[in-house]
PDB file of C-alpha atoms in Angstrom:
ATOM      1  CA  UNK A   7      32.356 -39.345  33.014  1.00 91.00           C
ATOM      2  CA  UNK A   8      31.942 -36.913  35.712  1.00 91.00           C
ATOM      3  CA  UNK A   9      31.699 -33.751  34.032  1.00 91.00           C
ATOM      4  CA  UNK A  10      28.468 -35.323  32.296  1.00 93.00           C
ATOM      5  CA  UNK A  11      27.127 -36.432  35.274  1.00 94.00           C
ATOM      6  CA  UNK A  12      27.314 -32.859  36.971  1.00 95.00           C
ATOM      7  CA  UNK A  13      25.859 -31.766  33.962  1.00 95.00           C
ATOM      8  CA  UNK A  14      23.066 -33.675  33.917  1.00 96.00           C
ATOM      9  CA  UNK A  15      22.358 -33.356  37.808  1.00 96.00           C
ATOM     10  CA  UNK A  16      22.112 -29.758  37.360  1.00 96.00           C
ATOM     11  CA  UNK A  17      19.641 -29.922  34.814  1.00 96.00           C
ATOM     12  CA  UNK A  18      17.349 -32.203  37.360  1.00 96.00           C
ATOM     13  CA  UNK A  19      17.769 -30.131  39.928  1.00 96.00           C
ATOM     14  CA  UNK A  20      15.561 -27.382  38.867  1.00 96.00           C
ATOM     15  CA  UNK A  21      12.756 -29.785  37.974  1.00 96.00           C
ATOM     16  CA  UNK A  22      12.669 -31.478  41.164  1.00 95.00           C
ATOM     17  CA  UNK A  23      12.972 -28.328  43.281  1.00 95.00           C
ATOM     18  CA  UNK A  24       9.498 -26.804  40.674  1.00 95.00           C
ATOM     19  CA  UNK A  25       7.973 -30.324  41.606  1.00 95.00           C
ATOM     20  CA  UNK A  26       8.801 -30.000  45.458  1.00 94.00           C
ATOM     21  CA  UNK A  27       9.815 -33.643  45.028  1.00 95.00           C
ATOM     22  CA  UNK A  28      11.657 -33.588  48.311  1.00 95.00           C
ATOM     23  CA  UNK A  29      12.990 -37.052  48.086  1.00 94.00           C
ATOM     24  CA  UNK A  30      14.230 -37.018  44.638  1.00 95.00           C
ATOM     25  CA  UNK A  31      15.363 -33.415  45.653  1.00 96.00           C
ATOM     26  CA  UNK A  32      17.628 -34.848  48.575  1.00 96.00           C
ATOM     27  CA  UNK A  33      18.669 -37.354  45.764  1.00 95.00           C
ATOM     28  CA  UNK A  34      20.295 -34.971  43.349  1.00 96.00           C
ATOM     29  CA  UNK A  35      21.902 -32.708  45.602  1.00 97.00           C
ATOM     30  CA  UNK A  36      23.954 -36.008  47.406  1.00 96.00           C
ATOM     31  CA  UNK A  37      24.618 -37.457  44.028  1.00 95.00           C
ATOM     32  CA  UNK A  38      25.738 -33.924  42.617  1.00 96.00           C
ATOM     33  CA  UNK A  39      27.744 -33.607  46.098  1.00 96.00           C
ATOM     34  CA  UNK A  40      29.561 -37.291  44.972  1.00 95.00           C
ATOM     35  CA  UNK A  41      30.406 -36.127  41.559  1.00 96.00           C
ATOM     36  CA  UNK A  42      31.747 -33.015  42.841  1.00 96.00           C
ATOM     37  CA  UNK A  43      33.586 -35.010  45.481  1.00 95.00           C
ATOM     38  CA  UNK A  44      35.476 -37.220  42.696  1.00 94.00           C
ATOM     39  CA  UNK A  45      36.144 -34.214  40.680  1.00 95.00           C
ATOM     40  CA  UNK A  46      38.106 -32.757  43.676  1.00 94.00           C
ATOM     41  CA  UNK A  47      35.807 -29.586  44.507  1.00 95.00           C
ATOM     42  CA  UNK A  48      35.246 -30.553  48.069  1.00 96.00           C
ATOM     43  CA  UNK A  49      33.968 -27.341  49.407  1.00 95.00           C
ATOM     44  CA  UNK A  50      30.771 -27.217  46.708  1.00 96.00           C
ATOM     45  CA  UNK A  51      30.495 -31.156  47.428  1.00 96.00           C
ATOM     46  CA  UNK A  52      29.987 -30.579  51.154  1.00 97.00           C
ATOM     47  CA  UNK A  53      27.085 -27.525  50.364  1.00 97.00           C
ATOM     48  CA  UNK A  54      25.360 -29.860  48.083  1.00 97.00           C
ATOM     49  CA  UNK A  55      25.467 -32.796  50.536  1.00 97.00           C
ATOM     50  CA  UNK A  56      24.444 -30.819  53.049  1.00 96.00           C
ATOM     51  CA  UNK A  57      21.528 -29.197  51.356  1.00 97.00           C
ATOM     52  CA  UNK A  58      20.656 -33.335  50.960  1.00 97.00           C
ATOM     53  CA  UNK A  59      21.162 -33.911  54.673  1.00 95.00           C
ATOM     54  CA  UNK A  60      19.033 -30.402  55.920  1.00 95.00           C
ATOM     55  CA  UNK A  61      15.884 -32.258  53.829  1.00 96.00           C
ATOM     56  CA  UNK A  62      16.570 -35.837  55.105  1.00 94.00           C
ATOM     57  CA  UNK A  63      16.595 -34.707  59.163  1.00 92.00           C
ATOM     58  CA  UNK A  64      13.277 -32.581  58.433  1.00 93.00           C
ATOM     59  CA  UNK A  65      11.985 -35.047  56.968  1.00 94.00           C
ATOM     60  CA  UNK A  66      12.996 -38.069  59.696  1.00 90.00           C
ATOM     61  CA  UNK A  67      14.320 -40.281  57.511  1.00 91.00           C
ATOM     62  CA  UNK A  68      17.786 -40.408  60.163  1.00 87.00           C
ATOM     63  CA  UNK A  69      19.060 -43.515  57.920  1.00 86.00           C
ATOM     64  CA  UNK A  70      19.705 -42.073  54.791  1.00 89.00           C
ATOM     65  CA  UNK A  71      20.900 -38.872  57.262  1.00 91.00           C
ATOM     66  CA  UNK A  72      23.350 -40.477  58.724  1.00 87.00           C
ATOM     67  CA  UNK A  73      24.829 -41.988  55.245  1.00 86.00           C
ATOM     68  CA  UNK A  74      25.116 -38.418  53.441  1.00 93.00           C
ATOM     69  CA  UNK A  75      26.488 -37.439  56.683  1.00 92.00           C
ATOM     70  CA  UNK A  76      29.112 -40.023  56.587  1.00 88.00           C
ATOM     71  CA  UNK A  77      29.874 -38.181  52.940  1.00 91.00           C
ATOM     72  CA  UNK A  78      30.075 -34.812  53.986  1.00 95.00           C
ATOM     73  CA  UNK A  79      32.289 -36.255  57.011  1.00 93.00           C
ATOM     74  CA  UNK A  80      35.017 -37.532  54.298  1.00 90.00           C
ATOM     75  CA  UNK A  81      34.812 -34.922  51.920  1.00 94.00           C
ATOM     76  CA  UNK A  82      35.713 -32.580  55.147  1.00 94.00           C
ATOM     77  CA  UNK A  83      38.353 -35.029  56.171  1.00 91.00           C
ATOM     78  CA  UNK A  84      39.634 -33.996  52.385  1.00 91.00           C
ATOM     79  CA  UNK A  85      39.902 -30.333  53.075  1.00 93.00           C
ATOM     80  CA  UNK A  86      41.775 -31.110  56.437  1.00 89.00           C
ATOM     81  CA  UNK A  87      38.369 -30.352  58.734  1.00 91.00           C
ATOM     82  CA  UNK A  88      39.038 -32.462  60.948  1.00 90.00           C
ATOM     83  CA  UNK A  89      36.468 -31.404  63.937  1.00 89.00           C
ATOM     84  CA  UNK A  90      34.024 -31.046  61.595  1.00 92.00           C
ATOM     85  CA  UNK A  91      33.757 -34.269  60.414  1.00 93.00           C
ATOM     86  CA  UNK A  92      34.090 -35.556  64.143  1.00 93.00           C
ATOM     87  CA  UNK A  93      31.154 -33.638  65.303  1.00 93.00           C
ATOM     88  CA  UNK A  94      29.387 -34.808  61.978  1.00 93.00           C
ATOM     89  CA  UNK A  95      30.080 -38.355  62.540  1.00 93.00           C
ATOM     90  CA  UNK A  96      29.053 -38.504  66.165  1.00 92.00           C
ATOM     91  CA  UNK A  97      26.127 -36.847  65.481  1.00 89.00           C
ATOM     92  CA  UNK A  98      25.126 -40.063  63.432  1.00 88.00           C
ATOM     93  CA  UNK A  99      26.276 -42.497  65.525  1.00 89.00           C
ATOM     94  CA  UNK A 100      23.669 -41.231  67.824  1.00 87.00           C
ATOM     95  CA  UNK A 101      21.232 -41.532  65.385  1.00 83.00           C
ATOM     96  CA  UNK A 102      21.951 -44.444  63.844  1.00 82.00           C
ATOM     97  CA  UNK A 103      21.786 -46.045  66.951  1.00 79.00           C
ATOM     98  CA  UNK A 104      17.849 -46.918  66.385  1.00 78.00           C
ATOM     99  CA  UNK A 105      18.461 -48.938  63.460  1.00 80.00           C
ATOM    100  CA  UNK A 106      19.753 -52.286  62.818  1.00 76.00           C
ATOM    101  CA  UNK A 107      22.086 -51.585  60.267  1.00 83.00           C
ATOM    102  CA  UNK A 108      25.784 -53.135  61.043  1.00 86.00           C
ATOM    103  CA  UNK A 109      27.459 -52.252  57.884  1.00 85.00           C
ATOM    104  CA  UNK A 110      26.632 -48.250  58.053  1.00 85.00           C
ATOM    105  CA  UNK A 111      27.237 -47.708  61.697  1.00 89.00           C
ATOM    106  CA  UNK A 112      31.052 -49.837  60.927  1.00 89.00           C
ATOM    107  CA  UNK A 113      32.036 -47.393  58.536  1.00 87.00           C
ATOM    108  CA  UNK A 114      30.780 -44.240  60.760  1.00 90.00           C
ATOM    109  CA  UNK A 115      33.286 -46.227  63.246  1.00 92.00           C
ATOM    110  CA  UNK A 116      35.992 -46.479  60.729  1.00 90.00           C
ATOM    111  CA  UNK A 117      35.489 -42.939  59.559  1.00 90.00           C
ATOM    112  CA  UNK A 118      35.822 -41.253  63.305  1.00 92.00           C
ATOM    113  CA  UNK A 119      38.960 -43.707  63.711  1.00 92.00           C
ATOM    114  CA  UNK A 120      40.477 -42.313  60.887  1.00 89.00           C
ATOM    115  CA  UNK A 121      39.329 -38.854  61.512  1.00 89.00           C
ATOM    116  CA  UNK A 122      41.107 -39.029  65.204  1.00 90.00           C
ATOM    117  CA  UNK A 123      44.095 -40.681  63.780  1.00 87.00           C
ATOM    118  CA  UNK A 124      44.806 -38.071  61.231  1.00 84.00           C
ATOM    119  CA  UNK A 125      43.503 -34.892  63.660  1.00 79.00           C
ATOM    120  CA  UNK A 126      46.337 -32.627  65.145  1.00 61.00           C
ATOM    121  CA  UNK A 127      49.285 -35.080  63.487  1.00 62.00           C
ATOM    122  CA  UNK A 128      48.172 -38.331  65.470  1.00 54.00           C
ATOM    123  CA  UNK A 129      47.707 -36.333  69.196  1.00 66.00           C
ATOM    124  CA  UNK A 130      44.783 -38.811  69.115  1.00 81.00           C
ATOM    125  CA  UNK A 131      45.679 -42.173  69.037  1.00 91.00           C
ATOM    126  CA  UNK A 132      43.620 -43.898  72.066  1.00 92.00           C
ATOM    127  CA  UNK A 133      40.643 -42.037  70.263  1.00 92.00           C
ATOM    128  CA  UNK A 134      41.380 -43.703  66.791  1.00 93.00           C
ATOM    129  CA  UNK A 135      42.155 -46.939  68.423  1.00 94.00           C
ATOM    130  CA  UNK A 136      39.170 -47.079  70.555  1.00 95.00           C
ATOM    131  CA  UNK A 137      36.295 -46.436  67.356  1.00 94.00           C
ATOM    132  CA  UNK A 138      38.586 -48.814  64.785  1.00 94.00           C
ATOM    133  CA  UNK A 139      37.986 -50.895  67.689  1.00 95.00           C
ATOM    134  CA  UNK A 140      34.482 -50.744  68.230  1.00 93.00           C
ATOM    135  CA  UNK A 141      34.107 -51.337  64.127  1.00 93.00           C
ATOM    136  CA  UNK A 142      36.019 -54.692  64.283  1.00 93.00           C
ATOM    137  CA  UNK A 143      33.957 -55.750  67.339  1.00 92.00           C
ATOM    138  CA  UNK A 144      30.744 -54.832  65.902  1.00 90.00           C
ATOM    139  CA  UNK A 145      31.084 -56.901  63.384  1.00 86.00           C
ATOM    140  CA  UNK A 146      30.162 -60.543  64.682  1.00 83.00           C
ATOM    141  CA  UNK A 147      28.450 -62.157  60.908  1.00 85.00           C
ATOM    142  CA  UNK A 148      30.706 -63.427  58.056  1.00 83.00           C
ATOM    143  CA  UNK A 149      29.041 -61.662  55.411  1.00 83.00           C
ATOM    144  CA  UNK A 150      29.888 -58.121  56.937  1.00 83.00           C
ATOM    145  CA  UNK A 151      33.601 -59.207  57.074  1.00 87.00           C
ATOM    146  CA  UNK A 152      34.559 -56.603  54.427  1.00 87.00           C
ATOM    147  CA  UNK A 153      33.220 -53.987  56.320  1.00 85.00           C
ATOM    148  CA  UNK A 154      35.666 -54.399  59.084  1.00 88.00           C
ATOM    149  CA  UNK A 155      38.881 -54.845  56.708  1.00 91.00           C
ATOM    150  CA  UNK A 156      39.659 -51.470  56.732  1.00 88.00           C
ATOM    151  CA  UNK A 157      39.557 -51.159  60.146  1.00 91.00           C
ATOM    152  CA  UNK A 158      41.564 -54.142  60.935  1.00 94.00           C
ATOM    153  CA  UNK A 159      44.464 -52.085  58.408  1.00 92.00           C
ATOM    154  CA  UNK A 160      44.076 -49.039  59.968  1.00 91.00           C
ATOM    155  CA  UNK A 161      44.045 -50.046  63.783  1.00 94.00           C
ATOM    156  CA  UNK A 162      47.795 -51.359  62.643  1.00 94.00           C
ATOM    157  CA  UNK A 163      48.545 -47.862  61.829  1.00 89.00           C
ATOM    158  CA  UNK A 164      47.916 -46.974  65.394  1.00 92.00           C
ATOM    159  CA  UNK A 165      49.786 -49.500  66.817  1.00 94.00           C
ATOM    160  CA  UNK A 166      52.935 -49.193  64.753  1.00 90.00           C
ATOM    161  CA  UNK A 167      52.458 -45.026  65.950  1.00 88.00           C
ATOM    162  CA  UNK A 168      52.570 -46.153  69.215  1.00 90.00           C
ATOM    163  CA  UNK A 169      55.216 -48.929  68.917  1.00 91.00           C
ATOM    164  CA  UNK A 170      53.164 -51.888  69.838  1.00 95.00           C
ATOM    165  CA  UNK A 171      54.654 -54.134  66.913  1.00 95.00           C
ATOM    166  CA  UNK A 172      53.469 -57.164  67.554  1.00 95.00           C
ATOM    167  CA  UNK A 173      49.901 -55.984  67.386  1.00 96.00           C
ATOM    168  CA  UNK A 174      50.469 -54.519  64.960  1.00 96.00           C
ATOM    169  CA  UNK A 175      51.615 -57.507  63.045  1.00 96.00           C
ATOM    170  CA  UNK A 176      48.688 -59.497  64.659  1.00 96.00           C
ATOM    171  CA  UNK A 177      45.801 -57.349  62.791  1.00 96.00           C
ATOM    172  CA  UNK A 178      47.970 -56.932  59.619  1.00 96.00           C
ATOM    173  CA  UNK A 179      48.203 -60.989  59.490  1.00 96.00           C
ATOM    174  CA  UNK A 180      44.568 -61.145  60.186  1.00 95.00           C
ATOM    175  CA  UNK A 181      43.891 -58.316  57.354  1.00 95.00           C
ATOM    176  CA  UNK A 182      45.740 -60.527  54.895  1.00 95.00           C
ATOM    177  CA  UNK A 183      44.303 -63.681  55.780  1.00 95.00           C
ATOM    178  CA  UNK A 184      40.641 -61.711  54.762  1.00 94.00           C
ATOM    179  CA  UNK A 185      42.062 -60.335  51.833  1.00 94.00           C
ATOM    180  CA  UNK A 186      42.694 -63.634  51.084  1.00 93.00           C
ATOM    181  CA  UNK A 187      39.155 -65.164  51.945  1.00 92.00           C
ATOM    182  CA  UNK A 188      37.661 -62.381  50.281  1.00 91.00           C
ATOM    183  CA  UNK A 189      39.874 -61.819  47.269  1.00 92.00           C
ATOM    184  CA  UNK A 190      40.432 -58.322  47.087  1.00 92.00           C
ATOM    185  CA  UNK A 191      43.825 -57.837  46.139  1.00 93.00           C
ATOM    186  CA  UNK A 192      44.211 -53.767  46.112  1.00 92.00           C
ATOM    187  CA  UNK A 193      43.872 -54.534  50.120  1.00 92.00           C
ATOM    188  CA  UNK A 194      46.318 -57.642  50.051  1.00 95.00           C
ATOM    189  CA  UNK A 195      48.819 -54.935  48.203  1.00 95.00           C
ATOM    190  CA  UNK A 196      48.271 -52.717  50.954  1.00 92.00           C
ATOM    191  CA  UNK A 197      49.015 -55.167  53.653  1.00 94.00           C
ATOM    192  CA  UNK A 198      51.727 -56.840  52.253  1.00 96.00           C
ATOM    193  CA  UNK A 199      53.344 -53.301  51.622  1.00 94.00           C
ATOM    194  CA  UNK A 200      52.481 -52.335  55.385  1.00 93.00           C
ATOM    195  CA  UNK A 201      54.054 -55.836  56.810  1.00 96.00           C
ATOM    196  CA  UNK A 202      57.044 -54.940  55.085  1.00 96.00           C
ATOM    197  CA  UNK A 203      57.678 -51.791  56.574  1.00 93.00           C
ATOM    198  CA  UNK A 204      56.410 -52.962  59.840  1.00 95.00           C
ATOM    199  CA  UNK A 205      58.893 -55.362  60.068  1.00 95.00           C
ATOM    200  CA  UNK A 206      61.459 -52.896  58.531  1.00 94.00           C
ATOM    201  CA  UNK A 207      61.052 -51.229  61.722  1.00 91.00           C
ATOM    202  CA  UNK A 208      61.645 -54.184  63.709  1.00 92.00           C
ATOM    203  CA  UNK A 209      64.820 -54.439  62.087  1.00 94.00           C
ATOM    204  CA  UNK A 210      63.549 -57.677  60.967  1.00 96.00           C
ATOM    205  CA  UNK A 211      65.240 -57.255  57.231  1.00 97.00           C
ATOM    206  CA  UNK A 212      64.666 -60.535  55.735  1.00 97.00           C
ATOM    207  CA  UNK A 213      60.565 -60.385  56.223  1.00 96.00           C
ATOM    208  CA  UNK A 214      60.587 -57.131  54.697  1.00 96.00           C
ATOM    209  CA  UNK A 215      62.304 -57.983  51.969  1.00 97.00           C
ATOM    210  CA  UNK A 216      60.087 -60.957  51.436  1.00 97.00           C
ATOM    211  CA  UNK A 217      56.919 -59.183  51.975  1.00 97.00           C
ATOM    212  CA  UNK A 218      57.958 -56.286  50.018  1.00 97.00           C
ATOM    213  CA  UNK A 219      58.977 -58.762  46.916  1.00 97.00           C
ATOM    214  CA  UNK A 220      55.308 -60.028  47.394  1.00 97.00           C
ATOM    215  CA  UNK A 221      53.758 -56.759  46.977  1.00 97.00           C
ATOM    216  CA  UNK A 222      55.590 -55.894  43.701  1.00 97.00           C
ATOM    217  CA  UNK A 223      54.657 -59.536  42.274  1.00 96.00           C
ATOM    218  CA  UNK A 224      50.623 -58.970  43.100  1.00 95.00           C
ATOM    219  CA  UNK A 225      50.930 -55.383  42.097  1.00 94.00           C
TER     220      UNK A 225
END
């Protein structure tokens, strides 16, 4: 119900701004920026996030920065900002740098991948591969495993731009095999669906059909 939640943001806005509550403050503007986000208004999201973000750096807390950050970073992705969100990103990495938090600083790696990948219709591809990359090799403790899924999908993307099948098919294996493990099956549609056109391309017609008739039964 996001309509309500706006709503009801809007109303707490005001009261924390009288109190000078600068935490709660910071709060409410990200979690108005979210609504607004999943309502589609992308543009207001960003200004509300950002307004959270301005009161987080003054206030040092780079952490919870660097998260709205990694909002504002995908909500410009949205609106095709693609440099933006770049510059955004990096500029957390840097800061998130000081803390030991693997699961934050993987999806600031998965976000830039994808933000390379999809910049200037895929004119950077070593850039995308290289922070997917760095995401999957962060990632060294089994109970962060989900936070590297996505990047084992999408580093399959770059490969199959490039034409470099059979890694391709190596990380889209390994993504299944974690779906799997981890039973999330809206990810083991996705790779199933992805193996089948991979091997489409590969001319490699009876795999695709196979995997493709596997998708539709999970689905």
């Amino acid at each position: 119900q996001f309509d309500s939640s706006a709503h009801y943001y809007l109303k707490a806005i005001p009261l924390s701004e009288k109190l000078n509550d600068r935490r709660q403050m910071a709060s409410y503007y990200n979690g108005l920026g979210n609504v607004l986000y999943q309502l589609g208004d992308f543009e207001k999201a960003i200004s509300y996030m950002k307004m959270a973000a301005d009161i987080k750096l003054k206030d040092n807390d780079l952490l919870y920065y660097a998260v709205i950050n990694g909002n504002i970073a995908a909500a410009m992705q949205r609106i095709g900002n693609f440099k933006e969100a770049i510059s955004i990103l990096r500029d957390s990495e840097k800061k998130l740098k000081s803390f030991d938090n693997v699961e934050i600083l993987a999806n600031i790696y998965n976000s830039l991948g994808s933000a390379y990948l999809l910049e200037s219709k895929f004119k950077n591809l070593d850039s995308a591969e290289y922070y997917y990359a760095k995401n999957i090799s962060l990632i060294t403790k089994s109970e962060h495993e989900p936070f590297r899924l996505a990047a084992i999908i999408n580093i399959s993307d770059v490969y199959i731009e490039k034409k470099q099948y059979d890694k391709a098919e190596t990380n889209l294996l390994k993504a299944l095999a974690l779906t799997q493990q981890l039973s999330r099956n809206g990810e083991r549609i996705n790779s199933y669906g992805a193996l089948s056109s991979l091997y489409e391309q590969k001319n490699d017609f009876k795999n695709a059909l196979r995997f493709k008739n596997m998708q539709n039964g999970l689905r």
